Tab-separated table of C-alpha atoms and ligand atoms in Angstrom:
chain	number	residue	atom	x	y	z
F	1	UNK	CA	-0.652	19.206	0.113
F	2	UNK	CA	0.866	16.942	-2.572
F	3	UNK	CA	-0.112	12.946	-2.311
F	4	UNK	CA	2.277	10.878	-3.435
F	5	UNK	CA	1.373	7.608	-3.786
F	6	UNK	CA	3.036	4.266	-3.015
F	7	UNK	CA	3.217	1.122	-4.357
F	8	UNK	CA	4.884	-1.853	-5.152
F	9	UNK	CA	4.464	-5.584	-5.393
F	10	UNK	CA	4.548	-8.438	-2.625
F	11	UNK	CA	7.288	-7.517	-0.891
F	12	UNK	CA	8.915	-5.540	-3.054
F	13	UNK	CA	10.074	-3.326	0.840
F	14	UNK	CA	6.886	-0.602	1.154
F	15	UNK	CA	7.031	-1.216	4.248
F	16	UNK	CA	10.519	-0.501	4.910
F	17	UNK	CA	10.006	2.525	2.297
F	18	UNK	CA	7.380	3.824	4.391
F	19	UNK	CA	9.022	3.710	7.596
F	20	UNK	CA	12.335	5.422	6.346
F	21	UNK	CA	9.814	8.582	4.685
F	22	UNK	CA	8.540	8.369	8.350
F	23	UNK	CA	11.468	8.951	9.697
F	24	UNK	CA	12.343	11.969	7.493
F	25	UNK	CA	8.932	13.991	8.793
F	26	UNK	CA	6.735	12.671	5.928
F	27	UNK	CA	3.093	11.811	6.939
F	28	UNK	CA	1.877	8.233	5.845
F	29	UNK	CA	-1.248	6.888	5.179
F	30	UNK	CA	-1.424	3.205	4.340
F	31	UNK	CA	-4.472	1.431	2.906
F	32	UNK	CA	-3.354	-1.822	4.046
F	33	UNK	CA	-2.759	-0.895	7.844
F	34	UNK	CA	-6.118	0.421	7.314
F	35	UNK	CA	-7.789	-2.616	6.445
F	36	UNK	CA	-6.005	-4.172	9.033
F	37	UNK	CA	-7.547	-1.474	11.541
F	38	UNK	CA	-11.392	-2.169	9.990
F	39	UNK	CA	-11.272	-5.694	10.325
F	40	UNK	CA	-9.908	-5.331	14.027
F	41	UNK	CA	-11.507	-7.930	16.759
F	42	UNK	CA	-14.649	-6.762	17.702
F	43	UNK	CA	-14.931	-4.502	14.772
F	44	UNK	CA	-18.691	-4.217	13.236
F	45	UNK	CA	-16.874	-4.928	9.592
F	46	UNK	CA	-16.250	-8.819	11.016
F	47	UNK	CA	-19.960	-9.545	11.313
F	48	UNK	CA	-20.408	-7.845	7.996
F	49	UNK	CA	-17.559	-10.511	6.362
F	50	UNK	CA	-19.803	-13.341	7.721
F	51	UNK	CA	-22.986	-12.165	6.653
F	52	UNK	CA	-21.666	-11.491	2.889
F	53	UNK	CA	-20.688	-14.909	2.398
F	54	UNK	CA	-22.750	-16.649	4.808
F	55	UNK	CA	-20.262	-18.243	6.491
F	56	UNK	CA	-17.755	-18.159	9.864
F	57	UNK	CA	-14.234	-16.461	9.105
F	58	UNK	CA	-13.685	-15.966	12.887
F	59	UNK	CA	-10.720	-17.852	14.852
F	60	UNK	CA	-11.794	-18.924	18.267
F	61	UNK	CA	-10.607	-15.879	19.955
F	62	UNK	CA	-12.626	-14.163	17.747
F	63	UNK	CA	-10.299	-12.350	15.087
F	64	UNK	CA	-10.364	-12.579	11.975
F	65	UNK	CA	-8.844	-15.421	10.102
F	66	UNK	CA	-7.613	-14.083	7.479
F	67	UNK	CA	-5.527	-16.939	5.955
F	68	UNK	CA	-9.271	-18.514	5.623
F	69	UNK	CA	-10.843	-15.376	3.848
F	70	UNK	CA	-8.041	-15.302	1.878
F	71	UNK	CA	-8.391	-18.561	0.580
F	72	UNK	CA	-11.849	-18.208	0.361
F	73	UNK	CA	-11.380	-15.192	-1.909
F	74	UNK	CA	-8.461	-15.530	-3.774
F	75	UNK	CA	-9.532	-17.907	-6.704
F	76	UNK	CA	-13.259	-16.658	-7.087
F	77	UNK	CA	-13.209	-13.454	-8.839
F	78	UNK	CA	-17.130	-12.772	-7.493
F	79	UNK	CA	-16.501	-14.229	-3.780
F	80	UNK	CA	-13.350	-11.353	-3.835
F	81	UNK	CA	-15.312	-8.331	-5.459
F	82	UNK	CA	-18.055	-9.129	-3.044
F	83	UNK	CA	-15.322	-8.495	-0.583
F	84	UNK	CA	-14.330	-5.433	-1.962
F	85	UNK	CA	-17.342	-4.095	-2.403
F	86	UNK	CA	-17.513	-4.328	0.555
F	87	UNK	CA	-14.140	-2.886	1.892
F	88	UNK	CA	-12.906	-0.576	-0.526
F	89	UNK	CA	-15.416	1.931	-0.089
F	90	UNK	CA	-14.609	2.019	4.210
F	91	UNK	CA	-10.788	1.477	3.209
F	92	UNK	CA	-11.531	4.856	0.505
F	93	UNK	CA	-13.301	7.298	2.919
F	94	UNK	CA	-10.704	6.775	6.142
F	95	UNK	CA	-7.907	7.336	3.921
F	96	UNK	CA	-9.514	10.590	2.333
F	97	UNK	CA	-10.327	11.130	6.261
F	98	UNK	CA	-6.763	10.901	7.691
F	99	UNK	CA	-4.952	12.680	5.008
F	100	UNK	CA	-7.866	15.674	5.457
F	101	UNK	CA	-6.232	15.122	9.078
F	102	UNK	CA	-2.494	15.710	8.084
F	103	UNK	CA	-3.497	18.805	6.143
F	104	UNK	CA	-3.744	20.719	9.554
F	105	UNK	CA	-1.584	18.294	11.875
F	106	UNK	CA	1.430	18.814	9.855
F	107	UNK	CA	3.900	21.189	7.470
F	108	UNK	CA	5.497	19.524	4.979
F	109	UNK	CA	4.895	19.836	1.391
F	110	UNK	CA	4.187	16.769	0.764
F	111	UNK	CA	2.424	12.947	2.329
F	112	UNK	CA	2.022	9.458	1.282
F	113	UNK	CA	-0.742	6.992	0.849
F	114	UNK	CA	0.160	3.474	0.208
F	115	UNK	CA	-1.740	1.701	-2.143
F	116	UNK	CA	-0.238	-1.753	-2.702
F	117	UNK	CA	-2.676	-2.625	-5.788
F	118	UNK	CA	-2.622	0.908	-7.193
F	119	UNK	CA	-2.286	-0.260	-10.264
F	120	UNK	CA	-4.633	-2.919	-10.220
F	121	UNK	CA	-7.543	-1.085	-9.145
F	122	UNK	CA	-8.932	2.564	-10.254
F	123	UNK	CA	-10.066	3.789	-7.212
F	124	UNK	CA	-7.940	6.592	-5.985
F	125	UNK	CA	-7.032	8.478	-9.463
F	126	UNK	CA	-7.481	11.924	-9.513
F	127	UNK	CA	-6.659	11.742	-5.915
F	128	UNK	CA	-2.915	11.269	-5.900
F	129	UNK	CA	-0.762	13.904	-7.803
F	130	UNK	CA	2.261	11.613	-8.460
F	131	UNK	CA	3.282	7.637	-8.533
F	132	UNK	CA	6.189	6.330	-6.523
F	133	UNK	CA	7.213	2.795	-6.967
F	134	UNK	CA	9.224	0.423	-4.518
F	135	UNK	CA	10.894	-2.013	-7.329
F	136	UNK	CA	13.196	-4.685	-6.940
F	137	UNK	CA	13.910	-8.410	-8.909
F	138	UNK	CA	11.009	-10.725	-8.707
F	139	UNK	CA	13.666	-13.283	-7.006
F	140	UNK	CA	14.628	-10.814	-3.959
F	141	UNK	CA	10.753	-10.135	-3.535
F	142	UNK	CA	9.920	-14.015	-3.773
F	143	UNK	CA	12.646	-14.327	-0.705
F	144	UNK	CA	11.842	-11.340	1.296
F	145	UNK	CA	8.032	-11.810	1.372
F	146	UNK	CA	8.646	-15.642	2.513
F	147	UNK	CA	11.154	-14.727	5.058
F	148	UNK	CA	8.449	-12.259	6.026
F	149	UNK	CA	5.371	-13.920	6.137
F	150	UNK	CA	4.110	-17.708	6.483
F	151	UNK	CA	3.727	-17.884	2.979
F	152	UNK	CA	5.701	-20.516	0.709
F	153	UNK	CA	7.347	-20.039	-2.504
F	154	UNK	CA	4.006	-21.565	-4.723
F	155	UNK	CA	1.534	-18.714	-2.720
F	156	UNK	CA	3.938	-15.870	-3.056
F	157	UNK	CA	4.605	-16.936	-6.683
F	158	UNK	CA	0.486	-17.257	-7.416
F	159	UNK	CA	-0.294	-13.843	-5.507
F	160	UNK	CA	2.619	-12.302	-7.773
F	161	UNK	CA	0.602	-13.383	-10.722
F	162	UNK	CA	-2.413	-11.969	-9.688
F	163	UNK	CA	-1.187	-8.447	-9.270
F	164	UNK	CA	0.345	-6.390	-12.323
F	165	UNK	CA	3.673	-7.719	-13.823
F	166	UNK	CA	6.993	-5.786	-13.211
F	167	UNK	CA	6.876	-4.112	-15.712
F	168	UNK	CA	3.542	-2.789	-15.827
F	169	UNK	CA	4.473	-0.989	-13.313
F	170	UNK	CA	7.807	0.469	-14.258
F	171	UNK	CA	6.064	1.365	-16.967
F	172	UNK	CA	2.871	3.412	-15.134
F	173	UNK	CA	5.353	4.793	-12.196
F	174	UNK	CA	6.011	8.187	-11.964
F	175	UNK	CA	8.706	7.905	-9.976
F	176	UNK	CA	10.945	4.778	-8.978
F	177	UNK	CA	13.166	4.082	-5.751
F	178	UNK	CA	14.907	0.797	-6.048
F	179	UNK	CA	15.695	-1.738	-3.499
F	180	UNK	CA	17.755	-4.144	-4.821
F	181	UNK	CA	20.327	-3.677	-2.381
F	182	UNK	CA	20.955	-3.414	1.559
F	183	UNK	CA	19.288	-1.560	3.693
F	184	UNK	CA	21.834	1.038	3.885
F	185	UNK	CA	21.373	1.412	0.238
F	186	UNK	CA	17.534	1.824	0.447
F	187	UNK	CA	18.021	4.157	3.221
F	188	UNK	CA	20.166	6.733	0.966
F	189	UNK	CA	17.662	5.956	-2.176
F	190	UNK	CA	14.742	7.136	-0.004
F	191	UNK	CA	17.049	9.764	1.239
F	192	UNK	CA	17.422	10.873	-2.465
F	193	UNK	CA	13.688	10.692	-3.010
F	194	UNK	CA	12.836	13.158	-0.300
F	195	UNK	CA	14.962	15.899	-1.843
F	196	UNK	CA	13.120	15.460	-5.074
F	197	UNK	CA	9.616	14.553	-4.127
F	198	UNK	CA	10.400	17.691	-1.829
F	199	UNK	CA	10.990	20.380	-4.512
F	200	UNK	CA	8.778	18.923	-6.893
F	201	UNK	CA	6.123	19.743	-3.653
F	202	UNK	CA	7.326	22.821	-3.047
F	203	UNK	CA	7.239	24.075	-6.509
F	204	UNK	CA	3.661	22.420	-7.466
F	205	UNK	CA	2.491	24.889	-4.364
F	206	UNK	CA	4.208	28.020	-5.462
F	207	UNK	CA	2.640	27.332	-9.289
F	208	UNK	CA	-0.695	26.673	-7.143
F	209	UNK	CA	-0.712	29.902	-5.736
F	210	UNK	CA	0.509	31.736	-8.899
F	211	UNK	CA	-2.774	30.384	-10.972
C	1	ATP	P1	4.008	-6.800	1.460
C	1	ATP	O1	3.506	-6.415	0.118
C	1	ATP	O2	4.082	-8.268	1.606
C	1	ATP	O3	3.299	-6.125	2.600
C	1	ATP	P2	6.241	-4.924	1.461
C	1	ATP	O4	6.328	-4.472	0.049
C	1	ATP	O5	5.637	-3.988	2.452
C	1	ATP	O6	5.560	-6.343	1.545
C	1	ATP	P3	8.449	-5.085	3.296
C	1	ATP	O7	7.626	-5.692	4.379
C	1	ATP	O8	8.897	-3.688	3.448
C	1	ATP	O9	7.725	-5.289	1.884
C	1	ATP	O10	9.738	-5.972	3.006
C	1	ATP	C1	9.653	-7.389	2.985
C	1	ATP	C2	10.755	-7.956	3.867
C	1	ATP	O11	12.007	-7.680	3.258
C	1	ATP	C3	10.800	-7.315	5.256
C	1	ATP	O12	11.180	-8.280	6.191
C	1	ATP	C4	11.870	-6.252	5.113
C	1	ATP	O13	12.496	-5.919	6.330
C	1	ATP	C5	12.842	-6.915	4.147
C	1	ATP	N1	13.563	-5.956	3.301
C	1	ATP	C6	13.043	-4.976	2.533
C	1	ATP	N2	14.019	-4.308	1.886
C	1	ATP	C7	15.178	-4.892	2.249
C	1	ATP	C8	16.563	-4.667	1.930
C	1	ATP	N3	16.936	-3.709	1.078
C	1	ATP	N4	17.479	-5.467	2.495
C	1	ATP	C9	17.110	-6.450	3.350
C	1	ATP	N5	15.846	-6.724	3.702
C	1	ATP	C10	14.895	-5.954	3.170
């Protein structure tokens, strides 16, 4: 089955992307949810975090706080490959694992794995046939991903200059749906997308089975 992946910057609307493919019968996989699973309470992968660096990054009710690893990470380039040394490789094989899943859960010609630092990091080339990005202006994403998250205007603006600029990734992207608009208008774009990420599917299967 084809893997599209999909990415996007700091709330640049994957999410919202995701959910509308979802709707439309495609199967998603997303890294980040992922993660989020791995470093559930109680999950071995906590004790693992604390060990690495030696240190407690468990709230009292015993999750993980991530604001603290976070900020522990995000200015130390070592302290944060540590932690995805760590990560990546877990994050890697249950991706590769639930995708094996959708090849015999579902029929559709095509899924998606989303992979918010695709472009950042090298890890799943080779793996994904095409690109698909969510794009939209850098002031829209400064204003959704506050009104989203607890995050300020100065963190959303310094974790938008740590991934790849705008256009980087217009540039790398395969494909592009954008979400400038409402959500009516992202709805049809993603709409749109599914026809063509559809027969582009359908006819990298029957060119598959031709060879
Ligand atoms: P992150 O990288 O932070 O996880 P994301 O790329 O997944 O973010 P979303 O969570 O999908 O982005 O979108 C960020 C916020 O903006 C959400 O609250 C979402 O509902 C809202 N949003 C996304 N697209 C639109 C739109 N076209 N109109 C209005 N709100 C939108």
């Amino acid at each position: 089955m084809t893997i599209i992946a999909l990415t996007g910057g700091i709330g640049s609307g994957k999410s919202e992307v995701s959910r509308q493919f979802a709707k439309l019968g495609v199967p998603i996989v997303d890294t980040d949810e992922i993660a989020h699973e791995l470093t559930a309470t109680g999950s071995p992968v906590l004790a693992q975090i604390n060990q690495l660096f030696n240190a407690d990054f468990l709230a009292k009710d015993g999750s993980l706080d991530r604001a603290k690893l976070r900020a522990h990470v995000f200015n130390s380039p070592s302290e944060r490959q540590k932690l995805e040394a760590l990560l990546h490789p877990l994050i890697r094989a249950n991706a590769l694992k639930k995708l094996a899943e959708n090849e015999h859960q579902f029929h559709p010609s095509y899924q998606i794995l989303v992979i918010p630092l695709l472009f950042e990091s090298n890890q799943y080339a080779g793996l994904v046939h095409k690109t698909l990005l969510v794009d939209c202006a850098e002031d829209l994403q400064i204003q959704r991903a506050m009104a989203r998250s607890q995050l300020d205007e100065a963190q959303v603006k310094a974790i938008m200059a740590a991934q790849v600029s705008r256009a980087t990734r217009l540039k790398l992207a395969d494909e592009v749906i954008e979400n400038n608009g409402s959500l009516a208008e992202l709805i049809e774009n993603v709409a749109k997308m599914h026809k063509k990420l559809t027969k582009m599917a359908v006819q990298t299967c029957i060119i598959n089975q031709l060879l």
